[in-house]
Every structure is written in C-alpha cells, then in structure tokens.
C-alpha cells in the first residue's frame, strides 16, 4: 500500500497551510503526529442516542471497534449521524431513513476517511447507514448492536410480537392496566434491539447474508460479551479491508442480493426487508426488482423457528448455531463463491457450522414451515405489486374473496373500527388508503390493522387486510402491504369503495378488485384525483421526490452509482 493511495492523505498528507490546518485541530484530541503519516483512517459511524434505546449501548461498543482499529495499525475516528429510534419518532422513523442516509453519505464523503465501520441497530439505522455508505463506496463493514435478551413475564418468554397480543388482551379486558405496565419492564430488560425476527433483526440478518458483516453478526445478543469481541474483530478487519481496497461494490454484487433474499425467506424476515433491499440495490447500482423477491424466495422453506413466524427468539438462534449454521443448511441455494468483508467466501464462512438445536434451526429436509419468504401479488388493485408474508399469514385465508370495508386514512380507521354499527364480519376485506410513501409521508407501519373488537370477542384472530402502508416486522396476519401505486399517487386503491369485492389468491400471486371499467371511470369523474398541496421543508421534499414502494421508497435523486470524492481545499 502506498501512503499516497490513502484517501485521508489528501488531507493529512498535505504540506503548507492546508496540511497544518487539517492536522493541528485534530491534535487537540491528543493524537500523536505519526497517526497522520499514512495510517488508514477508519470512520466509526455511530447511531448512539438515548432517544434510540435499541442503540443506547453503542458508545461502549464503539470503544471495542476502536481497540481493534488501533491494534491493526489504523486511526479510528468516531462520528455521530442521525439516529432513528423506531419507538419514539413521529410520525414514523421511515420518514427520515433517506435523510439519515444523506447525513451518512455526506459525512463520509466530506471527511478524511479511508474505511468505515457502520454501527447499526434499531430498524432504520441499518438501511440508512448502508444506503449512505453505498453512495460513497469505500471499504465498509457493519457491526450490529445485537438483539435484547428475551423477556420474561409471568413465567412466559415474551418479545415485541407480544405487544400486539397484549394490546388485544387489554382491549378485551383480559389484561389489566397494571399488568400491562408490568409487562413493559419485563419485555425490554437488557440493551439491544427487538429480540424477535422483526425489522432490526431482519436487517442484521440481511447484512450478514449480504456478506457485509463478520459471521454471527445477526444473532449474538447485545448483552453477550461475544458482541464486544465481534466489534473488536470488526475494527481489526476494516483496516485490512482498506489495505485490500475491498470496497462495498466488490461485496454487494447481484449474487449477494440473491443470497440475502433467500436467507430472508428461510429466516421469516420482515416485509420491510423488501423496501430496504431495493433501496440499497438502487444506491450501489445493482438491478433488482420486486419480482426477484418472489422468484428467489421460491423453493426456500422457513428454517428458523423465530417469532413472529415461530415461537423462539434471536438469542436462541445464536445458541442453535447462528446464521452460518442456517445458511449452511441451504447452501445449495446460495452463491457460495462470492467474497464477504472478512475476505473469505460465503462458502468458507458457513463451512463446518453444525446445528445444535433443530427445534430452532430446522433442516431443508424437515423444515419448520413450507411457506416462507415474500409473496408478490399483482392485479388490477396493485399493478406494480404488493407484498404478503405467507409465514405470518393464515393458510385458510391464502385464497379469499370478500366485501371491502374501506377506511380513507388512519384517522378514519381509528374513529370507526370499534363502532358497534360498523358493517363488517370475518369474511370482509379491510382496506386502508393513504398510508403509502406519499400519503402518510414515510409509509407508516399501520398495515396490520387491528381486528374490530366485536369480531375479536367472537374469536376472530385474522382477516385479509390491504393497504399501501407497511407492517412492523414483529406483526403478523394475512396482510397485503405496499400496494403500488399508492392511493395518494392516484393508484387504483384510491377508488375502492365499501362493498366492492376483492379476491386474494396467494397461490396464483393475484389480487383482483371486481370493478368494471365503466364504474371505475364514473368514480374518477365523480371524485377527481387531487394531488397533495405542497408542504414546506423536508416533508415537502419527501413527498415530491420519494419513489413508490416497489422501487424502495428512496429519493429519485439518490439512486445510482457512487458519488465523486471531494478533493478541494477551502482554506
Ligand atoms: Fe428498535 Fe424494535 S424498536 S428494534
């Protein structure tokens, strides 16, 4: 490695006034002169925030990354970026995923950084960091914060998926307010992100399947010291990656994306995976579309018995052998020859990784469930597609035709869902409009609408529900999500009315709305589509420039290859 090849030397290797300025102010942190003389500068992109409780342990974890960087001869520099906490941010953290990704991209590009460790945890912190890093395309690797330990409540193991069950039990009076509050502390009892295969764990799994992290990144609990050791190894490894010039684009090949889709199917990952993977592919310049999710999920059964598709937790996955053991089971469906960030191939990383508990990781011969992955349905209600997660749905509803009960927006849903006069039964199809990328800027996770109280009391547990919104990765049910184009973009969903018949057929991947052309034209004439009035600021930019769900809901101006590297001096 020649020192001049290091990007950071465009700052720290300069002579004269500019070099003085670049180095002198850094020295106020007690940095010795030799750090500026050709050591790879490793950015540690940290999403620590006390407002992102899933990432609240990241300051300590970053110290282990730094240790590793220094041991390997690098110069670690930690920097903060916008952190997106799923639970607190209103209206939805997804509104800010693209903004955070721009913060990451420009923070990396503008600074003397040769390689980056991305510290990811809560749901949107992973895609925003990976998307931003892809747009710069330096050597980069991910260390996730790790899942929480599973919760314990009244002798039962609990996790985030139980929030929906508790909410329904509370609605029915089966759980008191005091019990509800007690359950809160029982569920979130250690550092880390959600303990189930929700979106955060899906993202941690995704980065490991893409080859963007060291093996076992997906499931080591946050509270397990082996997470700290993994962080230290990640610090060591990124320095070598800089020396090898192992850029993101060398790891993120089309084959890596196909692997990630297949692994997501086998682990029962979140439907949010679709949106984030499409956006990441768009940033790195790999062609990927919605049909690929269906195509590459086929033949892959559900191997991981993890909530919400199963009953166990992420820490159980780790004890059972972790993601490498699961990937080893399905290796004939994976591209095993491609390189990963540790410099080894996928095949090398997953070799000799036995399953220690087949109740948690099942085999291809005897899978936990035959249905897995993401089913992409199309039809006149969703010309550009919509997604369903079969492993979280009810098989008896895979083929269903029913009368629509329409909610114009989420406020309308809340106002009427439990009204005794609502004309709805278990065969109805619930339809929610205006919760797509533009309609509810950020595309809220409200697609798995709660069942009306009067039907819950009758014992109804699931119904077909359709919307242009998203669903929490911890949610479940026969829920058709991400309908594209969305209603607020003038998609067909905008014109659905109460009483229309809608037919879902998962086996045939179709969703059809029984309305004649003449009737549809009459509805359009009676109530012409109105484009949303312009809103100021970031939300206005978001509505104007966000792409539809089937394209990853990224900003149109962020798609495409990596940007240029700044070399100008401004002093
Ligand atoms: Fe952060 Fe679930 S709320 S991962």
Coordinates of C-alpha atoms and ligand atoms in Angstrom, one line a residue:
X1 CA 0.0 0.0 0.0
X2 CA 1.4 3.4 -0.9
X3 CA 0.6 6.1 1.5
X4 CA -0.5 8.4 -1.3
X5 CA -3.2 5.9 -2.2
X6 CA -4.9 6.6 1.1
X7 CA -7.8 9.0 0.6
X8 CA -7.1 10.5 4.0
X9 CA -3.7 11.6 2.8
X10 CA -5.4 14.2 0.6
X11 CA -5.9 15.9 4.0
X12 CA -3.3 14.8 6.4
X13 CA -0.5 14.2 3.9
X14 CA -0.5 17.9 2.7
X15 CA 2.3 20.3 3.3
X16 CA 1.9 24.0 3.9
X17 CA -1.1 25.9 5.4
X18 CA -3.8 23.3 4.5
X19 CA -1.9 20.4 6.0
X20 CA -1.3 22.4 9.1
X21 CA -5.0 23.2 9.5
X22 CA -6.1 19.6 8.8
X23 CA -3.7 18.2 11.4
X24 CA -3.4 20.9 14.1
X25 CA -7.1 20.9 15.2
X26 CA -7.2 17.1 15.3
X27 CA -4.2 17.2 17.6
X28 CA -6.3 19.0 20.2
X29 CA -7.6 15.5 21.0
X30 CA -4.2 14.3 21.9
X31 CA -3.3 12.5 18.7
X32 CA 0.4 11.8 18.0
X33 CA 2.0 13.0 14.8
X34 CA 2.6 9.5 13.4
X35 CA -1.2 8.9 13.2
X36 CA -1.2 11.4 10.3
X37 CA 1.6 9.7 8.4
X38 CA -0.2 7.0 6.5
X39 CA -2.3 5.1 9.0
X40 CA -5.7 4.2 7.4
X41 CA -8.3 6.5 8.9
X42 CA -11.3 4.5 10.0
X43 CA -14.6 6.3 10.4
X44 CA -16.8 4.7 13.1
X45 CA -20.3 5.9 12.1
X46 CA -22.2 5.8 15.3
X47 CA -26.0 5.9 15.7
X48 CA -25.8 6.1 19.5
X49 CA -28.6 8.1 21.0
X50 CA -30.6 7.9 24.3
X51 CA -33.6 8.5 22.1
X52 CA -32.8 5.3 20.2
X53 CA -32.9 2.9 23.1
X54 CA -32.0 -0.1 20.9
X55 CA -28.7 1.7 20.2
X56 CA -28.1 3.2 23.7
X57 CA -25.1 0.8 24.4
X58 CA -23.2 1.9 21.3
X59 CA -20.7 4.3 22.9
X60 CA -19.3 1.3 24.8
X61 CA -19.4 -0.9 21.8
X62 CA -17.6 1.7 19.7
X63 CA -14.7 1.5 22.2
X64 CA -14.2 -2.1 21.2
X65 CA -14.2 -1.2 17.5
X66 CA -11.5 1.4 18.2
X67 CA -9.4 -1.1 20.1
X68 CA -9.4 -3.3 17.1
X69 CA -8.6 -0.5 14.6
X70 CA -5.6 0.6 16.7
X71 CA -4.4 -3.0 17.1
X72 CA -4.4 -3.3 13.3
X73 CA -2.5 -0.1 12.8
X74 CA -5.4 2.2 11.9
X75 CA -6.5 5.6 13.2
X76 CA -10.1 5.4 14.5
X77 CA -12.4 8.5 14.3
X78 CA -15.9 8.1 15.7
X79 CA -18.6 10.4 14.4
X80 CA -22.3 10.7 15.0
X81 CA -25.1 10.6 12.4
X82 CA -28.8 11.0 12.7
X83 CA -30.1 8.1 14.8
X84 CA -33.6 6.8 14.1
X85 CA -35.4 5.3 17.1
X86 CA -38.4 3.3 15.9
X87 CA -40.5 3.7 19.1
X88 CA -40.3 7.4 19.7
X89 CA -40.0 9.2 16.3
X90 CA -43.3 10.6 15.0
X91 CA -44.9 10.2 12.6
X92 CA -42.6 7.3 11.6
X93 CA -38.9 6.7 11.6
X94 CA -39.2 5.7 7.9
X95 CA -39.9 9.3 7.0
X96 CA -36.2 10.0 8.0
X97 CA -34.5 7.0 6.6
X98 CA -33.5 8.8 3.4
X99 CA -32.5 11.9 5.3
X100 CA -30.3 9.9 7.6
X101 CA -28.7 8.2 4.6
X102 CA -27.8 11.6 3.2
X103 CA -26.2 12.5 6.5
X104 CA -24.1 9.3 6.4
X105 CA -23.1 9.8 2.7
X106 CA -22.1 13.4 3.1
X107 CA -20.3 12.8 6.4
X108 CA -18.2 10.1 4.9
X109 CA -17.5 11.9 1.7
X110 CA -16.6 15.2 3.2
X111 CA -14.1 13.9 5.7
X112 CA -10.6 12.3 5.6
X113 CA -11.9 8.7 5.9
X114 CA -10.4 5.6 4.2
X115 CA -12.8 3.0 5.5
X116 CA -16.0 2.9 7.6
X117 CA -17.5 0.7 10.4
X118 CA -21.2 1.2 10.4
X119 CA -22.8 0.8 13.8
X120 CA -26.4 -0.3 13.2
X121 CA -29.2 -1.5 15.4
X122 CA -32.8 -0.3 15.5
X123 CA -34.8 -0.8 12.4
X124 CA -34.0 2.1 10.1
X125 CA -30.4 2.7 11.4
X126 CA -29.2 -0.3 9.3
X127 CA -30.6 0.6 5.9
X128 CA -29.9 4.3 6.3
X129 CA -26.2 3.7 7.1
X130 CA -25.8 1.0 4.4
X131 CA -27.5 3.2 1.8
X132 CA -25.4 6.2 2.6
X133 CA -22.2 4.2 2.6
X134 CA -23.1 2.6 -0.7
X135 CA -23.3 6.1 -2.3
X136 CA -19.6 6.7 -1.4
X137 CA -18.4 3.1 -1.9
X138 CA -15.4 3.0 0.4
X139 CA -14.4 -0.2 2.2
X140 CA -17.1 -0.6 4.8
X141 CA -18.4 -3.1 7.2
X142 CA -21.4 -3.4 9.6
X143 CA -21.4 -4.2 13.3
X144 CA -24.9 -4.5 14.6
X145 CA -25.8 -3.8 18.2
X146 CA -27.4 -7.2 18.7
X147 CA -30.8 -8.3 20.0
X148 CA -32.1 -7.9 23.5
X149 CA -32.3 -11.0 25.7
X150 CA -35.8 -12.4 25.5
X151 CA -38.3 -11.0 28.0
X152 CA -39.9 -12.9 30.9
X153 CA -43.4 -12.1 32.1
X154 CA -45.5 -14.3 34.5
X155 CA -43.3 -17.3 33.7
X156 CA -43.6 -16.9 29.9
X157 CA -41.0 -15.8 27.4
X158 CA -42.0 -12.6 25.7
X159 CA -40.8 -10.3 22.9
X160 CA -42.0 -7.5 20.7
X161 CA -44.6 -9.6 18.9
X162 CA -46.4 -9.9 22.2
X163 CA -47.1 -6.2 22.2
X164 CA -49.9 -6.9 19.7
X165 CA -51.2 -9.8 21.7
X166 CA -51.1 -7.8 24.9
X167 CA -53.0 -4.9 23.2
X168 CA -55.8 -7.2 22.1
X169 CA -56.0 -8.9 25.6
X170 CA -56.1 -5.4 27.1
X171 CA -58.9 -4.4 24.7
X172 CA -60.9 -7.5 25.7
X173 CA -60.3 -6.8 29.4
X174 CA -58.2 -10.0 29.8
X175 CA -55.1 -7.9 31.0
X176 CA -55.4 -5.1 33.5
X177 CA -53.6 -1.7 33.2
X178 CA -51.3 -2.6 36.0
X179 CA -50.3 -5.9 34.3
X180 CA -49.8 -4.0 31.0
X181 CA -47.3 -1.7 32.7
X182 CA -45.5 -4.6 34.5
X183 CA -45.1 -6.3 31.1
X184 CA -43.2 -3.3 29.7
X185 CA -40.3 -3.7 32.0
X186 CA -40.4 -7.5 31.6
X187 CA -40.0 -7.3 27.9
X188 CA -37.2 -4.7 27.4
X189 CA -34.9 -5.8 30.2
X190 CA -31.5 -5.6 28.6
X191 CA -29.7 -3.5 26.0
X192 CA -30.2 -4.3 22.3
X193 CA -32.9 -4.2 19.6
X194 CA -36.1 -6.2 19.4
X195 CA -35.5 -9.9 20.3
X196 CA -37.6 -11.4 17.6
X197 CA -37.2 -11.5 13.8
X198 CA -38.6 -8.0 13.5
X199 CA -37.1 -5.5 11.2
X200 CA -34.0 -4.8 13.2
X201 CA -33.0 -8.5 13.4
X202 CA -34.1 -8.9 9.7
X203 CA -31.6 -6.1 8.9
X204 CA -28.8 -7.6 11.0
X205 CA -29.5 -10.9 9.2
X206 CA -29.6 -9.1 5.8
X207 CA -26.1 -7.6 6.3
X208 CA -24.6 -10.9 7.3
X209 CA -26.3 -12.6 4.4
X210 CA -25.0 -9.9 2.0
X211 CA -21.5 -10.5 3.4
X212 CA -21.3 -7.0 4.9
X213 CA -20.5 -8.2 8.4
X214 CA -18.4 -10.8 10.1
X215 CA -20.1 -14.1 10.7
X216 CA -22.5 -14.4 13.6
X217 CA -23.3 -10.7 13.5
X218 CA -27.1 -11.3 13.2
X219 CA -27.8 -13.1 16.5
X220 CA -25.2 -12.6 19.2
X221 CA -27.2 -10.8 22.0
X222 CA -26.3 -7.2 22.8
X223 CA -25.6 -8.2 26.4
X224 CA -23.3 -11.1 25.5
X225 CA -19.6 -10.2 25.7
X226 CA -19.0 -12.0 22.4
X227 CA -20.7 -9.0 20.8
X228 CA -17.9 -6.8 22.1
X229 CA -15.3 -9.3 20.7
X230 CA -17.1 -9.2 17.3
X231 CA -16.8 -5.4 17.4
X232 CA -13.1 -5.6 18.2
X233 CA -12.6 -8.1 15.3
X234 CA -14.6 -5.8 13.0
X235 CA -12.2 -2.9 14.0
X236 CA -9.2 -5.1 13.1
X237 CA -10.7 -6.3 9.9
X238 CA -11.7 -2.9 8.4
X239 CA -8.1 -1.8 8.5
X240 CA -7.1 -4.8 6.3
X241 CA -10.1 -4.1 4.0
X242 CA -8.7 -0.6 3.3
X243 CA -5.3 -2.2 2.5
X244 CA -7.0 -4.6 0.2
X245 CA -9.2 -1.9 -1.3
X246 CA -12.2 -4.2 -0.6
X247 CA -14.9 -1.7 -1.4
X248 CA -18.7 -2.1 -0.8
X249 CA -19.3 -2.6 -4.6
X250 CA -17.0 -5.6 -4.6
X251 CA -19.1 -7.3 -1.9
X252 CA -22.5 -6.1 -3.0
X253 CA -22.9 -8.0 -6.2
X254 CA -26.1 -9.2 -7.7
X255 CA -25.4 -12.6 -6.3
X256 CA -25.1 -11.2 -2.8
X257 CA -28.6 -9.7 -3.1
X258 CA -30.0 -13.0 -4.3
X259 CA -28.4 -14.7 -1.3
X260 CA -29.9 -12.1 1.0
X261 CA -33.4 -12.7 -0.4
X262 CA -33.1 -16.5 0.0
X263 CA -31.8 -16.1 3.6
X264 CA -34.6 -13.7 4.4
X265 CA -37.1 -16.3 3.3
X266 CA -35.5 -19.0 5.4
X267 CA -35.5 -16.8 8.5
X268 CA -39.0 -15.4 8.1
X269 CA -37.7 -11.8 7.8
X270 CA -39.8 -8.7 7.8
X271 CA -41.6 -7.3 4.8
X272 CA -39.6 -4.1 5.4
X273 CA -36.7 -6.1 4.0
X274 CA -38.1 -5.6 0.5
X275 CA -38.2 -1.8 0.7
X276 CA -34.7 -1.5 2.2
X277 CA -33.0 -4.0 0.0
X278 CA -34.5 -2.4 -3.1
X279 CA -33.2 1.0 -1.9
X280 CA -29.7 -0.4 -1.2
X281 CA -29.5 -2.1 -4.6
X282 CA -30.5 1.2 -6.2
X283 CA -27.7 3.0 -4.4
X284 CA -24.9 0.5 -5.3
X285 CA -26.2 0.2 -8.9
X286 CA -27.4 -3.5 -8.9
X287 CA -30.5 -4.2 -10.9
X288 CA -33.2 -5.7 -8.6
X289 CA -36.9 -5.6 -8.8
X290 CA -39.9 -6.7 -6.8
X291 CA -40.3 -9.9 -8.8
X292 CA -36.9 -11.1 -7.7
X293 CA -38.2 -11.4 -4.1
X294 CA -40.8 -13.9 -5.1
X295 CA -38.6 -15.6 -7.6
X296 CA -35.6 -16.2 -5.2
X297 CA -37.8 -17.0 -2.2
X298 CA -39.4 -19.9 -4.1
X299 CA -38.2 -23.4 -3.1
X300 CA -36.9 -21.9 0.2
X301 CA -38.9 -23.2 3.2
X302 CA -38.9 -21.5 6.6
X303 CA -36.0 -22.9 8.6
X304 CA -35.9 -20.6 11.6
X305 CA -38.5 -21.1 14.3
X306 CA -38.3 -17.5 15.5
X307 CA -41.1 -15.1 16.3
X308 CA -43.2 -13.7 14.7
X309 CA -43.4 -16.7 12.3
X310 CA -42.3 -19.1 15.0
X311 CA -42.0 -19.2 18.8
X312 CA -38.4 -18.6 19.7
X313 CA -36.0 -15.6 19.9
X314 CA -32.9 -14.3 18.3
X315 CA -30.6 -15.4 21.2
X316 CA -32.0 -18.9 20.7
X317 CA -30.9 -18.7 17.0
X318 CA -27.4 -17.9 18.2
X319 CA -27.3 -20.8 20.7
X320 CA -28.5 -23.1 18.0
X321 CA -25.6 -22.3 15.7
X322 CA -26.4 -18.8 14.4
X323 CA -27.0 -17.6 10.9
X324 CA -23.9 -19.5 9.5
X325 CA -25.5 -22.8 10.6
X326 CA -28.8 -21.9 9.0
X327 CA -27.1 -20.8 5.7
X328 CA -25.1 -24.0 5.7
X329 CA -28.3 -25.9 5.6
X330 CA -29.5 -24.1 2.5
X331 CA -26.1 -23.8 0.8
X332 CA -27.1 -25.4 -2.4
X333 CA -29.4 -22.4 -2.9
X334 CA -26.7 -19.8 -2.2
X335 CA -23.9 -18.4 -4.2
X336 CA -21.1 -19.7 -2.0
X337 CA -18.2 -18.5 -4.1
X338 CA -18.7 -14.7 -3.6
X339 CA -16.4 -12.6 -1.3
X340 CA -17.5 -11.2 2.0
X341 CA -16.0 -8.5 4.2
X342 CA -13.8 -10.8 6.1
X343 CA -12.0 -11.7 2.8
X344 CA -13.4 -15.2 2.8
X345 CA -16.2 -16.5 0.6
X346 CA -19.7 -17.3 1.8
X347 CA -18.9 -21.0 1.5
X348 CA -15.8 -20.7 3.7
X349 CA -17.7 -18.7 6.3
X350 CA -20.5 -21.3 6.6
X351 CA -18.4 -24.5 6.4
X352 CA -18.4 -26.7 9.4
X353 CA -21.2 -24.9 11.2
X354 CA -23.5 -27.5 12.8
X355 CA -27.0 -27.0 14.1
X356 CA -27.1 -27.5 17.9
X357 CA -30.9 -27.4 18.2
X358 CA -33.1 -28.5 15.4
X359 CA -36.2 -27.0 17.1
X360 CA -34.7 -23.6 16.4
X361 CA -32.9 -24.2 13.1
X362 CA -34.6 -26.9 11.1
X363 CA -33.2 -28.7 8.1
X364 CA -34.2 -28.4 4.4
X365 CA -35.5 -32.0 4.5
X366 CA -37.7 -31.3 7.6
X367 CA -38.4 -27.6 7.6
X368 CA -40.3 -25.7 10.3
X369 CA -42.9 -24.5 7.7
X370 CA -43.2 -25.0 4.0
X371 CA -44.3 -21.4 3.3
X372 CA -41.7 -18.7 3.6
X373 CA -40.4 -15.5 2.1
X374 CA -42.2 -12.7 0.5
X375 CA -45.0 -13.4 -1.9
X376 CA -45.5 -10.6 -4.5
X377 CA -49.1 -10.3 -5.7
X378 CA -50.3 -8.3 -8.6
X379 CA -53.6 -7.4 -10.3
X380 CA -55.8 -4.5 -11.1
X381 CA -55.6 -3.3 -7.4
X382 CA -51.8 -3.4 -7.4
X383 CA -50.5 -3.1 -11.0
X384 CA -46.9 -2.6 -9.7
X385 CA -47.3 -5.2 -7.0
X386 CA -47.9 -5.7 -3.3
X387 CA -46.3 -8.0 -0.8
X388 CA -47.6 -10.6 1.7
X389 CA -45.6 -12.6 4.2
X390 CA -47.0 -16.2 3.9
X391 CA -45.3 -17.5 7.0
X392 CA -47.1 -14.9 9.2
X393 CA -50.4 -15.3 7.4
X394 CA -53.3 -17.8 7.9
X395 CA -53.3 -20.6 5.3
X396 CA -57.1 -20.7 5.3
X397 CA -57.1 -17.0 4.0
X398 CA -54.5 -17.6 1.3
X399 CA -57.4 -17.7 -1.1
X400 CA -60.2 -15.4 -0.1
X401 CA -62.8 -13.3 -1.7
X402 CA -64.7 -10.7 0.4
X403 CA -66.5 -7.4 0.5
X404 CA -64.3 -4.4 1.2
X405 CA -64.7 -2.3 4.3
X406 CA -62.8 0.9 3.4
X407 CA -61.0 3.3 5.7
X408 CA -60.0 6.5 3.9
X409 CA -57.0 7.1 6.2
X410 CA -55.6 6.0 9.5
X411 CA -57.7 8.6 11.4
X412 CA -60.9 7.2 9.8
X413 CA -59.8 3.7 10.8
X414 CA -59.3 4.7 14.5
X415 CA -62.6 6.6 14.6
X416 CA -64.7 3.7 13.3
X417 CA -63.0 0.4 13.8
X418 CA -64.7 -0.4 17.2
X419 CA -68.0 1.3 16.4
X420 CA -70.8 -1.2 17.1
X421 CA -72.5 -0.2 13.9
X422 CA -69.5 -0.9 11.6
X423 CA -70.8 -3.2 8.9
X424 CA -68.1 -5.9 9.0
X425 CA -67.8 -9.6 9.5
X426 CA -64.9 -12.2 9.5
X427 CA -65.3 -12.6 5.7
X428 CA -64.8 -8.8 5.0
X429 CA -61.6 -7.5 3.5
X430 CA -60.4 -4.5 5.4
X431 CA -58.9 -1.8 3.1
X432 CA -56.8 1.2 4.4
X433 CA -55.9 4.0 2.0
X434 CA -53.5 6.9 2.2
X435 CA -50.7 5.3 4.3
X436 CA -48.2 4.9 1.4
X437 CA -44.9 6.7 1.0
X438 CA -46.6 10.0 0.0
X439 CA -50.0 9.6 1.6
X440 CA -48.6 9.2 5.1
X441 CA -45.2 10.6 4.5
X442 CA -42.8 7.8 5.4
X443 CA -45.3 5.0 4.9
X444 CA -46.3 4.1 8.5
X445 CA -46.4 0.6 9.9
X446 CA -50.2 0.5 10.2
X447 CA -50.9 -2.1 7.5
X448 CA -51.7 -4.8 10.1
X449 CA -54.8 -3.0 11.3
X450 CA -56.2 -4.4 14.5
X451 CA -59.4 -6.6 14.2
X452 CA -62.6 -4.9 15.3
X453 CA -63.4 -5.5 19.0
X454 CA -66.7 -7.1 18.2
X455 CA -65.0 -9.7 16.0
X456 CA -62.2 -10.3 18.5
X457 CA -64.9 -11.1 21.0
X458 CA -66.3 -13.7 18.6
X459 CA -62.8 -15.3 18.5
X460 CA -61.8 -13.9 15.1
X461 CA -58.0 -13.8 15.0
X462 CA -57.2 -12.9 11.4
X463 CA -58.8 -11.3 8.4
X464 CA -57.5 -10.2 5.0
X465 CA -56.2 -6.6 5.3
X466 CA -55.0 -4.5 2.4
X467 CA -53.2 -1.2 2.4
X468 CA -50.4 0.9 0.8
X469 CA -48.6 1.0 4.1
X470 CA -46.1 -1.1 5.8
X471 CA -46.3 -3.6 8.8
X472 CA -43.9 -3.9 11.7
X473 CA -41.5 -6.8 11.3
X474 CA -43.0 -8.1 14.5
X475 CA -46.5 -8.0 13.2
X476 CA -48.4 -10.9 11.7
X477 CA -51.7 -11.8 9.9
X478 CA -52.9 -12.1 6.3
X479 CA -51.9 -8.6 5.4
X480 CA -51.4 -7.3 1.9
X481 CA -48.9 -4.4 2.1
X482 CA -47.0 -1.9 0.0
X483 CA -49.8 -1.7 -2.7
X484 CA -48.2 0.2 -5.6
X485 CA -49.0 2.7 -6.9
X486 CA -50.4 4.0 -3.6
X487 CA -53.7 5.8 -3.3
X488 CA -52.1 9.2 -2.8
X489 CA -50.3 8.8 -6.1
X490 CA -53.6 8.1 -7.9
X491 CA -53.3 4.3 -7.7
X492 CA -56.4 2.1 -8.1
X493 CA -56.6 1.8 -4.3
X494 CA -57.8 5.4 -4.3
X495 CA -61.1 4.4 -5.9
X496 CA -62.1 1.4 -3.9
X497 CA -65.4 1.7 -2.1
X498 CA -67.3 -0.1 0.6
X499 CA -69.0 -3.3 -0.7
X500 CA -66.6 -3.8 -3.6
X501 CA -65.5 -7.4 -3.9
X502 CA -61.7 -8.1 -3.7
X503 CA -60.2 -11.5 -4.3
X504 CA -56.8 -12.5 -2.9
X505 CA -55.2 -15.7 -4.3
X506 CA -51.7 -16.2 -2.9
X507 CA -51.0 -19.4 -4.9
X508 CA -51.6 -17.6 -8.1
X509 CA -50.0 -14.4 -6.8
X510 CA -53.0 -12.3 -7.6
X511 CA -55.1 -9.6 -6.1
X512 CA -58.1 -8.6 -8.0
X513 CA -60.7 -5.9 -7.5
X514 CA -64.1 -6.7 -9.1
X515 CA -65.0 -3.4 -10.7
X516 CA -65.9 -2.7 -14.3
X517 CA -64.0 -0.1 -16.4
X518 CA -67.2 1.9 -16.7
X519 CA -67.8 2.0 -13.0
X520 CA -64.2 3.0 -12.4
X521 CA -64.4 5.8 -14.9
X522 CA -67.6 7.1 -13.3
X523 CA -65.9 7.1 -9.9
X524 CA -63.0 9.0 -11.3
X525 CA -65.3 11.6 -12.8
X526 CA -67.3 12.0 -9.7
X527 CA -64.3 12.5 -7.5
X528 CA -61.2 13.6 -9.5
X529 CA -57.8 12.7 -8.0
X530 CA -56.3 15.6 -6.1
X531 CA -52.5 16.0 -5.9
X532 CA -51.4 16.9 -2.4
X533 CA -50.8 20.5 -1.7
X534 CA -47.1 21.4 -1.4
X535 CA -45.8 21.3 2.1
X536 CA -42.6 23.2 3.2
X537 CA -39.4 21.8 4.3
X538 CA -38.2 18.2 4.5
X539 CA -41.6 16.7 4.4
X540 CA -42.4 18.6 1.2
X541 CA -39.2 17.3 -0.3
X542 CA -40.0 13.8 0.8
X543 CA -43.5 13.9 -0.8
X544 CA -42.2 15.4 -4.0
X545 CA -39.2 13.1 -4.5
X546 CA -39.9 9.8 -2.8
X547 CA -40.3 6.8 -5.2
X548 CA -43.0 4.2 -4.8
X549 CA -42.8 1.1 -2.6
X550 CA -41.9 -1.3 -5.4
X551 CA -38.8 0.9 -6.1
X552 CA -37.6 1.1 -2.5
X553 CA -39.2 4.5 -1.5
X554 CA -35.8 6.1 -1.9
X555 CA -35.4 9.7 -3.3
X556 CA -35.2 9.6 -7.0
X557 CA -32.1 11.9 -7.0
X558 CA -30.2 9.5 -4.7
X559 CA -30.4 6.4 -7.0
X560 CA -27.4 5.4 -9.0
X561 CA -23.7 4.8 -8.6
X562 CA -21.3 6.3 -6.1
X563 CA -20.6 10.0 -5.9
X564 CA -17.3 11.7 -6.6
X565 CA -14.8 12.2 -3.8
X566 CA -14.1 15.7 -2.6
X567 CA -10.5 16.8 -3.1
X568 CA -10.8 20.6 -3.0
X569 CA -9.3 22.6 -0.1
X570 CA -11.2 25.5 1.2
X571 CA -8.7 27.4 3.3
Ligands
LIG1 FE1 -35.7 -0.7 17.9 FE2 -37.6 -2.8 17.6 S1 -37.8 -0.8 18.4 S2 -35.5 -2.7 17.0

